Short mmCIF file of C-alpha atoms in Angstrom, two decimals:
data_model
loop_
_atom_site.label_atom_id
_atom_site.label_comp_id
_atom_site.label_asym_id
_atom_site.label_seq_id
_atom_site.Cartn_x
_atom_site.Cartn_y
_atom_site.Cartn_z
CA UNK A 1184 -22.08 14.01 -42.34
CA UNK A 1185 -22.37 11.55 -39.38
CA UNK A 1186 -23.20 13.66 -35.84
CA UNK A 1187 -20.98 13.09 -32.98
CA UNK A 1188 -22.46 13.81 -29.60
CA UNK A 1189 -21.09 13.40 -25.83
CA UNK A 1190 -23.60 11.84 -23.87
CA UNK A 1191 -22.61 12.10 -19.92
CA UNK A 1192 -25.09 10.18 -17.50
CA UNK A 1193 -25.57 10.48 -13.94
CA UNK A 1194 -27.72 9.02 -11.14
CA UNK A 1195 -28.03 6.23 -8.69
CA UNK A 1196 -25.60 2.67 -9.84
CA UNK A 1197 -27.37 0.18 -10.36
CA UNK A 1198 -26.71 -3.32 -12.36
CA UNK A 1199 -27.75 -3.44 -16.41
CA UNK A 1200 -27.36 0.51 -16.81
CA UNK A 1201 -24.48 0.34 -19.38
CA UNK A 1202 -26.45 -2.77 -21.07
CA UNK A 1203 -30.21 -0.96 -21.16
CA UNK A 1204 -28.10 2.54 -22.89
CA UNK A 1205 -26.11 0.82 -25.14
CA UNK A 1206 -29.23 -1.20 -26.22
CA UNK A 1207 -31.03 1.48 -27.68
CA UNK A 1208 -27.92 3.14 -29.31
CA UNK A 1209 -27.58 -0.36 -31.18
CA UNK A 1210 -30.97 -0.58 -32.23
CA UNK A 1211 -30.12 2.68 -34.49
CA UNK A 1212 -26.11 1.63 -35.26
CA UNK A 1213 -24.82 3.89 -33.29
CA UNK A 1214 -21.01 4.09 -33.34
CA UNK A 1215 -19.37 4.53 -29.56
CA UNK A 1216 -16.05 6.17 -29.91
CA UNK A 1217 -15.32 6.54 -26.59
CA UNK A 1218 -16.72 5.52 -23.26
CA UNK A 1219 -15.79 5.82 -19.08
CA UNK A 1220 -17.33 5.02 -16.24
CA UNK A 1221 -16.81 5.50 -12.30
CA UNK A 1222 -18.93 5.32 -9.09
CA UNK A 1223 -18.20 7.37 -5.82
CA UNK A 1224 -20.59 6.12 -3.05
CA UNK A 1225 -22.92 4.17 -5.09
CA UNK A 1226 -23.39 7.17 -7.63
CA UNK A 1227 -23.09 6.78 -11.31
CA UNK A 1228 -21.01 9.08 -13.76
CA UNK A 1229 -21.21 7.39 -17.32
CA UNK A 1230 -20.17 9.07 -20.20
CA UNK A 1231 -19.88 8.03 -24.12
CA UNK A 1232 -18.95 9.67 -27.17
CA UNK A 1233 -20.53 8.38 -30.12
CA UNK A 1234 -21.64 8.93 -33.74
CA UNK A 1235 -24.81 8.64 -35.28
CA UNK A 1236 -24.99 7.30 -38.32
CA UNK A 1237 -26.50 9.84 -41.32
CA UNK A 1238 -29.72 7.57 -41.22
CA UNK A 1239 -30.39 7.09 -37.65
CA UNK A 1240 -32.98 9.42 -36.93
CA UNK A 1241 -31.96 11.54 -34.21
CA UNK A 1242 -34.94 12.63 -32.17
CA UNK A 1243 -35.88 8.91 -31.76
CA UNK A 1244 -32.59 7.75 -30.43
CA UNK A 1245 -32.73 10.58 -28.28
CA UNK A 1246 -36.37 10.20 -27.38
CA UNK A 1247 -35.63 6.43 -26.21
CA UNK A 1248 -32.69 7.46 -24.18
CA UNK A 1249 -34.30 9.90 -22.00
CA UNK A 1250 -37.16 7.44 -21.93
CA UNK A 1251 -35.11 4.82 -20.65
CA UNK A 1252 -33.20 7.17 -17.97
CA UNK A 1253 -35.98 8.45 -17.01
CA UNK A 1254 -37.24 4.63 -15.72
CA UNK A 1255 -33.89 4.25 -14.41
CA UNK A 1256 -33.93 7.36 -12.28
CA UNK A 1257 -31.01 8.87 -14.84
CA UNK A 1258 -30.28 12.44 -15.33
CA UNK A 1259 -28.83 12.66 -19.25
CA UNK A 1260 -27.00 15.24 -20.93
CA UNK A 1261 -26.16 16.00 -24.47
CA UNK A 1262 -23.90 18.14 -26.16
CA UNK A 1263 -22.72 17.81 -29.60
CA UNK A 1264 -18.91 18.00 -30.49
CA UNK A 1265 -17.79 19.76 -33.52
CA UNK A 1266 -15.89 17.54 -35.94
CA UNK A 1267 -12.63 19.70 -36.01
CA UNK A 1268 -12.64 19.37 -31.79
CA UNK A 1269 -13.09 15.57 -31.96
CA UNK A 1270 -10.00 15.01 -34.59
CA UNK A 1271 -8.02 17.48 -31.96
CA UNK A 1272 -8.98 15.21 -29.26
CA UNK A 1273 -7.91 12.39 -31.63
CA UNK A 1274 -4.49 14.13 -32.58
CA UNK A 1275 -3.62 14.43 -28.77
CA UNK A 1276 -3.53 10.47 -28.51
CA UNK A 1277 0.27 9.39 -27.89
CA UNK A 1278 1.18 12.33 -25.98
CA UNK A 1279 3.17 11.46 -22.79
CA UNK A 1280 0.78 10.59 -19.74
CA UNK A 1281 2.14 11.06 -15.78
CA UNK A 1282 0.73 9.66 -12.81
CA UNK A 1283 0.91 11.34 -9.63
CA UNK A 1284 0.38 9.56 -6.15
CA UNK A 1285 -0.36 11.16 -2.99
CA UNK A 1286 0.83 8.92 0.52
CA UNK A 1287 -0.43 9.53 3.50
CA UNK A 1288 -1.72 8.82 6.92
CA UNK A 1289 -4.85 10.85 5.48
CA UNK A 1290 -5.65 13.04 2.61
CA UNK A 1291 -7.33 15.93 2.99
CA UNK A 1292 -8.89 18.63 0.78
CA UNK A 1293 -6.46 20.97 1.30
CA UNK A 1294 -3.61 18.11 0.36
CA UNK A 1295 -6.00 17.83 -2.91
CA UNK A 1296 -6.33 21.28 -3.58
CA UNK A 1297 -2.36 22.25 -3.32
CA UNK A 1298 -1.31 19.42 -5.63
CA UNK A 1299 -4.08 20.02 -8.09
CA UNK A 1300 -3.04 23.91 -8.04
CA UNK A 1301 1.08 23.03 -9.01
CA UNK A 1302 -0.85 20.78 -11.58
CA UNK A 1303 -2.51 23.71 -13.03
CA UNK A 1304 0.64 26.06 -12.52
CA UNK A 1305 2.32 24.04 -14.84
CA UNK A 1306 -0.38 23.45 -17.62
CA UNK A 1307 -1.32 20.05 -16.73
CA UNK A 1308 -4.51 18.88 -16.94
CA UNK A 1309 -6.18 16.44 -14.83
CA UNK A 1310 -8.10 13.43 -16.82
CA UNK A 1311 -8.91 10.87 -14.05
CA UNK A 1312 -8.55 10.31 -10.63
CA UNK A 1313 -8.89 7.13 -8.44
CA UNK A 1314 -8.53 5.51 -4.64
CA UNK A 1315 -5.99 3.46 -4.23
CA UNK A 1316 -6.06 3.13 -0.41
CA UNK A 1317 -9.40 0.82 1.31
CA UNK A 1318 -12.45 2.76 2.10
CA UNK A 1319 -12.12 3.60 5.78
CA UNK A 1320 -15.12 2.98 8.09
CA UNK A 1321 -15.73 6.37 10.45
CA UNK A 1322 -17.08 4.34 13.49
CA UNK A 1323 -14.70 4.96 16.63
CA UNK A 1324 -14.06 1.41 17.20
CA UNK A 1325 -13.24 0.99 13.46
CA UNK A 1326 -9.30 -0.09 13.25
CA UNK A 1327 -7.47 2.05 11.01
CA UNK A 1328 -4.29 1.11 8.12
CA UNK A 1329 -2.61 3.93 8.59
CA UNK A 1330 -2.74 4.38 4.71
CA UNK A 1331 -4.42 7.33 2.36
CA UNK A 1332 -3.73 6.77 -1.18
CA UNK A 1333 -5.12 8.63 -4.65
CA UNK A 1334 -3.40 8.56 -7.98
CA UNK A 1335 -4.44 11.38 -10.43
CA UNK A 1336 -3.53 10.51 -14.59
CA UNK A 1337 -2.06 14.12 -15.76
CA UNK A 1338 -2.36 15.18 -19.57
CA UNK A 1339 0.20 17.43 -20.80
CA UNK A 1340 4.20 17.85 -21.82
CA UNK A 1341 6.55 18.28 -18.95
CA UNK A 1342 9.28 19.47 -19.95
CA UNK A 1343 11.42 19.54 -16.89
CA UNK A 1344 10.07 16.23 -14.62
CA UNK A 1345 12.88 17.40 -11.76
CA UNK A 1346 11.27 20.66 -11.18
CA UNK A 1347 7.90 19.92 -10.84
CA UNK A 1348 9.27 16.63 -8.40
CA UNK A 1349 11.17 19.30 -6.48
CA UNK A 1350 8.13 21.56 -6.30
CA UNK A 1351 5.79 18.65 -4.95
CA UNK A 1352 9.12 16.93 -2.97
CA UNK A 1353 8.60 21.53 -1.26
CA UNK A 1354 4.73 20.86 -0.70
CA UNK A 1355 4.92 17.51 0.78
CA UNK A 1356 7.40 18.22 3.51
CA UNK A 1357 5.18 21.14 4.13
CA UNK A 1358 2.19 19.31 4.41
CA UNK A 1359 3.60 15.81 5.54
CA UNK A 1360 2.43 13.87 2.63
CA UNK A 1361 4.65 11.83 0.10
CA UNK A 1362 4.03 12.74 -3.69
CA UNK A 1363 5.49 11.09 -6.17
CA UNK A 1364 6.01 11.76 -10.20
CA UNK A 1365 6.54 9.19 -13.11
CA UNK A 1366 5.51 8.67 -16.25
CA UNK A 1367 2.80 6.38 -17.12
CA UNK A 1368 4.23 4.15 -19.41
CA UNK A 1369 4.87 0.32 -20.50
CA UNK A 1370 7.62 -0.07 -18.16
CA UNK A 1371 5.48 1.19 -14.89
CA UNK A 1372 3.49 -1.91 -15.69
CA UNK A 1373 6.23 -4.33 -16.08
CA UNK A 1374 8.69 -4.27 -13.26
CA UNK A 1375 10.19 -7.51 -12.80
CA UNK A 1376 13.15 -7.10 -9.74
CA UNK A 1377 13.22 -4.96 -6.85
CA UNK A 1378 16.36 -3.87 -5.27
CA UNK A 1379 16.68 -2.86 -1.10
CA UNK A 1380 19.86 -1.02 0.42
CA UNK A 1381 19.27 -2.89 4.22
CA UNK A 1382 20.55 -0.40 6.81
CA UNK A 1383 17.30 2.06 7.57
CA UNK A 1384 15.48 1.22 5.04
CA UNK A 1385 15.03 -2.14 5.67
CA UNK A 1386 16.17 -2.35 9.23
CA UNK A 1387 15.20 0.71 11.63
CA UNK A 1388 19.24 0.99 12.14
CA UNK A 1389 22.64 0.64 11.13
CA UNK A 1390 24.42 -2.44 12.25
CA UNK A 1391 27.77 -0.92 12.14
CA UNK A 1392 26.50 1.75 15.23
CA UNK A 1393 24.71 -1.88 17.03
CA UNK A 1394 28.44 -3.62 16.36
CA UNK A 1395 30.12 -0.19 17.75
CA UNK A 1396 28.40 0.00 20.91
CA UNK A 1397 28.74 -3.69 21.78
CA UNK A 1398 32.26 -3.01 21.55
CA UNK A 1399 32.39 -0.22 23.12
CA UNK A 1400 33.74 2.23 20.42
CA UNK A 1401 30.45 4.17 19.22
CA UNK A 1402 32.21 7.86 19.66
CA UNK A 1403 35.11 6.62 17.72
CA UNK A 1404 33.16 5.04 14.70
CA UNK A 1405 30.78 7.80 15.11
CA UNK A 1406 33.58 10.15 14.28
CA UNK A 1407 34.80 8.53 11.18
CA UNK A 1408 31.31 8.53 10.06
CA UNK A 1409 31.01 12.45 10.72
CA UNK A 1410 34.32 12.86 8.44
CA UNK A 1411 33.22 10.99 5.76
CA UNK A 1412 30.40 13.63 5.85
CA UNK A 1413 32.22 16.05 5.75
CA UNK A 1414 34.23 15.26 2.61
CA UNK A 1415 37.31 14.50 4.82
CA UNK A 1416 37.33 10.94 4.19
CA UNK A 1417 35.96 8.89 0.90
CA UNK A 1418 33.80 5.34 1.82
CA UNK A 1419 36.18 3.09 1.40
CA UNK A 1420 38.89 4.40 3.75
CA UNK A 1421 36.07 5.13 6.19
CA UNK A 1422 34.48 1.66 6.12
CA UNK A 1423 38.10 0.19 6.75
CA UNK A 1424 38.99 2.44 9.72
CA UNK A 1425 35.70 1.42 11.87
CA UNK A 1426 36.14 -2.22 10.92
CA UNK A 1427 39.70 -1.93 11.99
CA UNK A 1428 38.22 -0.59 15.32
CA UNK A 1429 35.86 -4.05 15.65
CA UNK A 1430 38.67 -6.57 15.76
CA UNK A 1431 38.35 -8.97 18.35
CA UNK A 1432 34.58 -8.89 18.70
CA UNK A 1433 33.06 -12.81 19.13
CA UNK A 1434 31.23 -14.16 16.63
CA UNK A 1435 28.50 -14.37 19.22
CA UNK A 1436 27.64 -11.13 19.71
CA UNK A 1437 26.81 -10.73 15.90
CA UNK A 1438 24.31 -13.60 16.31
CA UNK A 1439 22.62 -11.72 19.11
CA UNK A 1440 22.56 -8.20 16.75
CA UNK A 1441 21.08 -10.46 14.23
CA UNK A 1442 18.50 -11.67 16.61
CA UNK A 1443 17.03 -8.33 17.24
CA UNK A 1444 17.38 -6.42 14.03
CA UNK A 1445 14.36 -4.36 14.09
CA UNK A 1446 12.42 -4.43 10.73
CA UNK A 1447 11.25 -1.47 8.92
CA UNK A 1448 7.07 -1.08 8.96
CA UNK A 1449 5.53 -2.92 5.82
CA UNK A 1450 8.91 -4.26 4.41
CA UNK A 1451 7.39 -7.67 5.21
CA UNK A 1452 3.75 -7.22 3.91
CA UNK A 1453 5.79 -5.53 1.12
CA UNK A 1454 7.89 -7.96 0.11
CA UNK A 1455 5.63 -11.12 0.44
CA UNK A 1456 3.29 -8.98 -2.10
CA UNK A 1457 6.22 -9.06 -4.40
CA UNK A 1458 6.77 -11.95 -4.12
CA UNK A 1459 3.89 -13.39 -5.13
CA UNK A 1460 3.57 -11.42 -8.39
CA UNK A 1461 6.77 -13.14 -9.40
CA UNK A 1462 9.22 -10.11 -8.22
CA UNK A 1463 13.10 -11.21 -7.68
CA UNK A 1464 14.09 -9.46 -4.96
CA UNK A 1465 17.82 -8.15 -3.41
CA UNK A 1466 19.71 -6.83 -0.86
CA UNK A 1467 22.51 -4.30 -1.73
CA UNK A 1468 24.12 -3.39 1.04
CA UNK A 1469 27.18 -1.68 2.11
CA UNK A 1470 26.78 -3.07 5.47
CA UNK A 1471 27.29 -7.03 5.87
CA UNK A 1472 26.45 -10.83 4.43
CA UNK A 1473 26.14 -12.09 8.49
CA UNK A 1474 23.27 -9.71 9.04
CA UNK A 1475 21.89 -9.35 5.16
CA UNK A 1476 21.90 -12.92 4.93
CA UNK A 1477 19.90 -13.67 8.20
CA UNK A 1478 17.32 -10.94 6.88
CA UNK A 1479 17.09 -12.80 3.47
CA UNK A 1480 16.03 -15.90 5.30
CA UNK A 1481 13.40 -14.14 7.20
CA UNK A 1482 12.02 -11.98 4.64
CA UNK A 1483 12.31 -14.59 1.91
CA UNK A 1484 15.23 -12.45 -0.01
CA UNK A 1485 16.49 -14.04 -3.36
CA UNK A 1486 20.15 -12.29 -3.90
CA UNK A 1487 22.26 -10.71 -1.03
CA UNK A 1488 25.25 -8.20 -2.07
CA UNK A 1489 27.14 -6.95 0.84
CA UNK A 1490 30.04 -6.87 2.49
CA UNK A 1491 31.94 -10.20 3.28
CA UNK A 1492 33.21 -10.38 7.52
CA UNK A 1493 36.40 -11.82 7.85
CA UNK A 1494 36.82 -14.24 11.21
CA UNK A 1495 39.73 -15.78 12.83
CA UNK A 1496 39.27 -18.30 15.50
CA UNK A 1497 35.82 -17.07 16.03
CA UNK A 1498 36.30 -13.44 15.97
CA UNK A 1499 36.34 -10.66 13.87
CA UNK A 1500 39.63 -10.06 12.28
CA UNK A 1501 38.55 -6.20 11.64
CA UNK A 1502 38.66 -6.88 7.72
CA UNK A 1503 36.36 -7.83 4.94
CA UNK A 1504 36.83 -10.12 1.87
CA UNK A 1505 36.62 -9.09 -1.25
CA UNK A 1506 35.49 -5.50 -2.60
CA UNK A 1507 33.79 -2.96 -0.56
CA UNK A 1508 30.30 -2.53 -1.36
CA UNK A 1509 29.80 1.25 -1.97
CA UNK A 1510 27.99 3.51 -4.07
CA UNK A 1511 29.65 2.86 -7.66
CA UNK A 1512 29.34 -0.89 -6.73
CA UNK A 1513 25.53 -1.37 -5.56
CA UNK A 1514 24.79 0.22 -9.27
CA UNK A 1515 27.08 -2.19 -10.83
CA UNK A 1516 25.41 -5.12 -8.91
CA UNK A 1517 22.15 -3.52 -10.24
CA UNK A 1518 22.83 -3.80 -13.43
CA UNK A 1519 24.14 -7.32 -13.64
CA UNK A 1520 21.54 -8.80 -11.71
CA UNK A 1521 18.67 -7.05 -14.50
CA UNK A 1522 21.33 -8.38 -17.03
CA UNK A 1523 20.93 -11.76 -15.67
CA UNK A 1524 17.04 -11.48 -15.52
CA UNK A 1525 16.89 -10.52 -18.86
CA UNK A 1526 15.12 -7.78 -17.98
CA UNK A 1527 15.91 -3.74 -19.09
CA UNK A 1528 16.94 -1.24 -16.37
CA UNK A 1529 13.21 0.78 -16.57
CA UNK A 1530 11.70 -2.61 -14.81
CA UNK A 1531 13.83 -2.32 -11.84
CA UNK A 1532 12.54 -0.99 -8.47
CA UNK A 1533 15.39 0.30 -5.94
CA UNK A 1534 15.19 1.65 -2.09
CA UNK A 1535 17.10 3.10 0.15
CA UNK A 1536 18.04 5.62 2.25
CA UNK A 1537 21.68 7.29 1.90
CA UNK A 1538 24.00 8.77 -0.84
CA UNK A 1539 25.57 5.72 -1.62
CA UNK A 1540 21.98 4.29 -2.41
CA UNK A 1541 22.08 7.57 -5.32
CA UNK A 1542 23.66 5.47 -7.84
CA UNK A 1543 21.66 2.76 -7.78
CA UNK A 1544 18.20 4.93 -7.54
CA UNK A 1545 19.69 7.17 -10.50
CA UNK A 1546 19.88 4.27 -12.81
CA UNK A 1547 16.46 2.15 -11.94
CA UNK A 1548 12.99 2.75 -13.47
CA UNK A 1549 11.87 3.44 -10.14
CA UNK A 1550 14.66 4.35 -7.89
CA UNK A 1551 13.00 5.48 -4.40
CA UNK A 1552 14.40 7.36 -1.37
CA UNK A 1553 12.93 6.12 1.62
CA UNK A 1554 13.06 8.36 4.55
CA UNK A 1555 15.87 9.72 3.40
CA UNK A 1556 18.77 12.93 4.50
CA UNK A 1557 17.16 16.11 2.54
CA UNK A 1558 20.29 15.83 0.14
CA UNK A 1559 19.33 12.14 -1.14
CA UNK A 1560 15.34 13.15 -1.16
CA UNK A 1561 16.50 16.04 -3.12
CA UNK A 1562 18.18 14.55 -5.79
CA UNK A 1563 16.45 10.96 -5.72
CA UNK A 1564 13.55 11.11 -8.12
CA UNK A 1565 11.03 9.57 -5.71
CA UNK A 1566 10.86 9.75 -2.01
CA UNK A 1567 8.81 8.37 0.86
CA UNK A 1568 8.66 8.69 4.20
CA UNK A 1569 4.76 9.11 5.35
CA UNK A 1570 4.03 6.14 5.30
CA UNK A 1571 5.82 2.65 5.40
CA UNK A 1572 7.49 0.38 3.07
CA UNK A 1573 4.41 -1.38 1.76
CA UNK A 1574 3.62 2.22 0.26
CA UNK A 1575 5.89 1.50 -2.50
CA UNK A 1576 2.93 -0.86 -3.01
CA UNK A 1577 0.27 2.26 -4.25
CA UNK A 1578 3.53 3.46 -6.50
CA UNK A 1579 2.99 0.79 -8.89
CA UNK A 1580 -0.74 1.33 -8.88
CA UNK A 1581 -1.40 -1.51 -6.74
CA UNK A 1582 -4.98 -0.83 -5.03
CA UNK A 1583 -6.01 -2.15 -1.44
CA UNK A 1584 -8.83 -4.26 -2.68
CA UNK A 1585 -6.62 -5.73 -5.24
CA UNK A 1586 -3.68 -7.04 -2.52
CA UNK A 1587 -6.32 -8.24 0.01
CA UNK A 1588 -7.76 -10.23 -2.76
CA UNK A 1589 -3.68 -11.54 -3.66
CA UNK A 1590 -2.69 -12.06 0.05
CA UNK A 1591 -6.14 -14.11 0.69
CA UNK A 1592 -5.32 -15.88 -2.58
CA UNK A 1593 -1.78 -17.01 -1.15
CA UNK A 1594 -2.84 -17.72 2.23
CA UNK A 1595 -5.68 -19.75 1.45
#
């Protein structure tokens, strides 16, 4: 009966390692059933699974192996796999794979070592891990991106993905590091359309609060927005008492609010990356078209949804047109505009901050709380807030090297 053997290789990388190994398996047709490779800092970990055929001779393969490591400064090591472990190993092919990825300003050991020990809690195992984030010079002068990023593959059912996204949503406030959960399937490869509430996620504000204190009623609207919290009022009738309180306002003073909207850290660099890899991008907003439309044209926005400003003789009239853009409606938007892409819901990407952004996050392959209340991070299935927008970015795998190579590729 053919022998199958692991053979794991380590030492300094070099180029023609993989081609001078596999060489000398060939010359005895030797069968490679499996193989990986990675380098940390210039240092080689190689291993292959293979199967000698009944013929090959298996001191001389082996000989001319450690013959050949040993002129490449190689450390080999072999250990042979019993036949019933290796169609185990085959059997467990098809299971459902997650990736987990750890955001941060830095990662640390200790961020490692927590994560890895819910992983283990909850019978996962670990089969690969990798950097998404640049390597980061240590000189003092050395400017920094403000970005740590690793993504670990997890083997292993999970029966209940909300708990163990609660339990790392627990360690991540505690340790101020984003950690996010999904499974690693065809659709996590494929999104096609990403979908933005505008107030604080992509703006650092809420134009309704900018439009209150220009007109001098920030206490009042601020009141109707803390009944509405409270249960006291529903959206809709809230959204149409502080309009009614904005009647009169020049058409002016919008422009100037417009003018200054402050946008969110990496939403540009964000959506320029998208962009470029053929994303469609929206707004969704239950704020307004004057102010989501000025954004589009600055971000380079595709679709706005938001609320339409009524004007009379150059000032507001304290109404909108048409419906009210609220929870049940930004999910409704969703849908038709992946309808209209031809695309299915799992390929959609949406962000954003509040509890009207829930519906719209609950139905999305990747529906993403950024710097959200506790209540939306809670229930959202994602959340970040360690980092900026452009962290969405390491969520779909994207590395560092990979983007600078994209943005030099569209600049130049």
């Amino acid at each position: 009966m053919p022998e199958i053997l692991q053979i794991d290789i380590a030492g300094p990388d070099r180029p023609g390692i993989t081609m001078a190994l596999t060489e000398v398996l060939a010359q005895y047709d030797v069968a490679v059933l499996d193989i990986g490779q990675s380098v940390i800092h210039d240092t080689l970990a190689l291993g292959l699974l293979v199967e000698l055929p009944d013929d090959a001779g298996g001191c001389p393969v082996f000989r001319e192996l450690l013959f050949k490591a040993h002129e490449l400064g190689l450390s080999l090591r072999f250990t042979p796999v019993a036949a019933a472990d290796y169609e185990h190993w085959v059997g467990e092919q098809g299971q459902p794979r997650h990736i987990v990825t750890l955001l941060g300003r830095a990662i640390s050991a200790e961020h490692i070592a927590r994560v890895s020990a819910v992983v283990t809690r909850n019978d996962l195992n670990i089969e690969q891990i990798t950097r998404l984030s640049g390597r980061i010079s240590r000189r003092p002068e050395a400017a920094s991106t403000g970005h740590a990023s690793i993504q670990l593959w997890l083997k292993g059912p999970v029966p209940d993905v909300g708990a163990l996204h609660g339990e790392f949503l627990g360690l991540g406030a505690d340790m101020d590091l984003d950690i996010a959960i999904q499974e690693d399937d065809v659709f996590r490869r494929n999104r096609r359309l990403v979908c933005f509430d505008m107030d604080s996620t992509l703006i650092q504000t809420e134009v309704i609060d900018e439009l209150a204190e220009a007109a001098g009623v920030r206490a009042q609207v601020a009141a109707i927005t803390e009944a509405a919290m409270r249960g006291e009022l529903d959206f809709s009738e809230a959204f149409r008492r502080r309009m009614a309180l904005l009647e009169g306002m020049p058409e002016s003073v919008l422009a100037g609010i417009a003018e200054r909207l402050p946008i969110t850290d990496g939403a540009e660099r964000l959506i320029r990356t998208l962009k470029a890899l053929g994303f469609r991008v929206a707004i969704l907003s239950g704020g307004f078209t004057y102010f989501a439309e000025h954004l589009a044209r600055r971000l380079g926005v595709d679709d706005v949804h938001a609320n339409q400003l009524e004007f009379a003789g150059g000032q507001l009239t304290g109404k909108v047109s048409g419906p009210i853009v609220d929870g049940a409606r930004k999910a409704e938007l969703l849908r038709e505009l992946a309808a209209h892409e031809g695309i299915r819901l799992e390929q959609v990407i949406a962000v954003g901050d509040g509890a009207n952004d829930l519906p719209m996050l609950s139905i999305a392959g990747l529906g993403i709380a950024f710097r959200a209340k506790p209540v939306v991070k809670e229930r959202a299935r994602h959340a970040i807030g360690a980092v900026g927008l452009d962290g969405i970015l390491y969520l779909l795998g994207m590395r560092d090297q990979d983007l600078a190579a994209l943005e030099a590729a569209v600049t130049g």
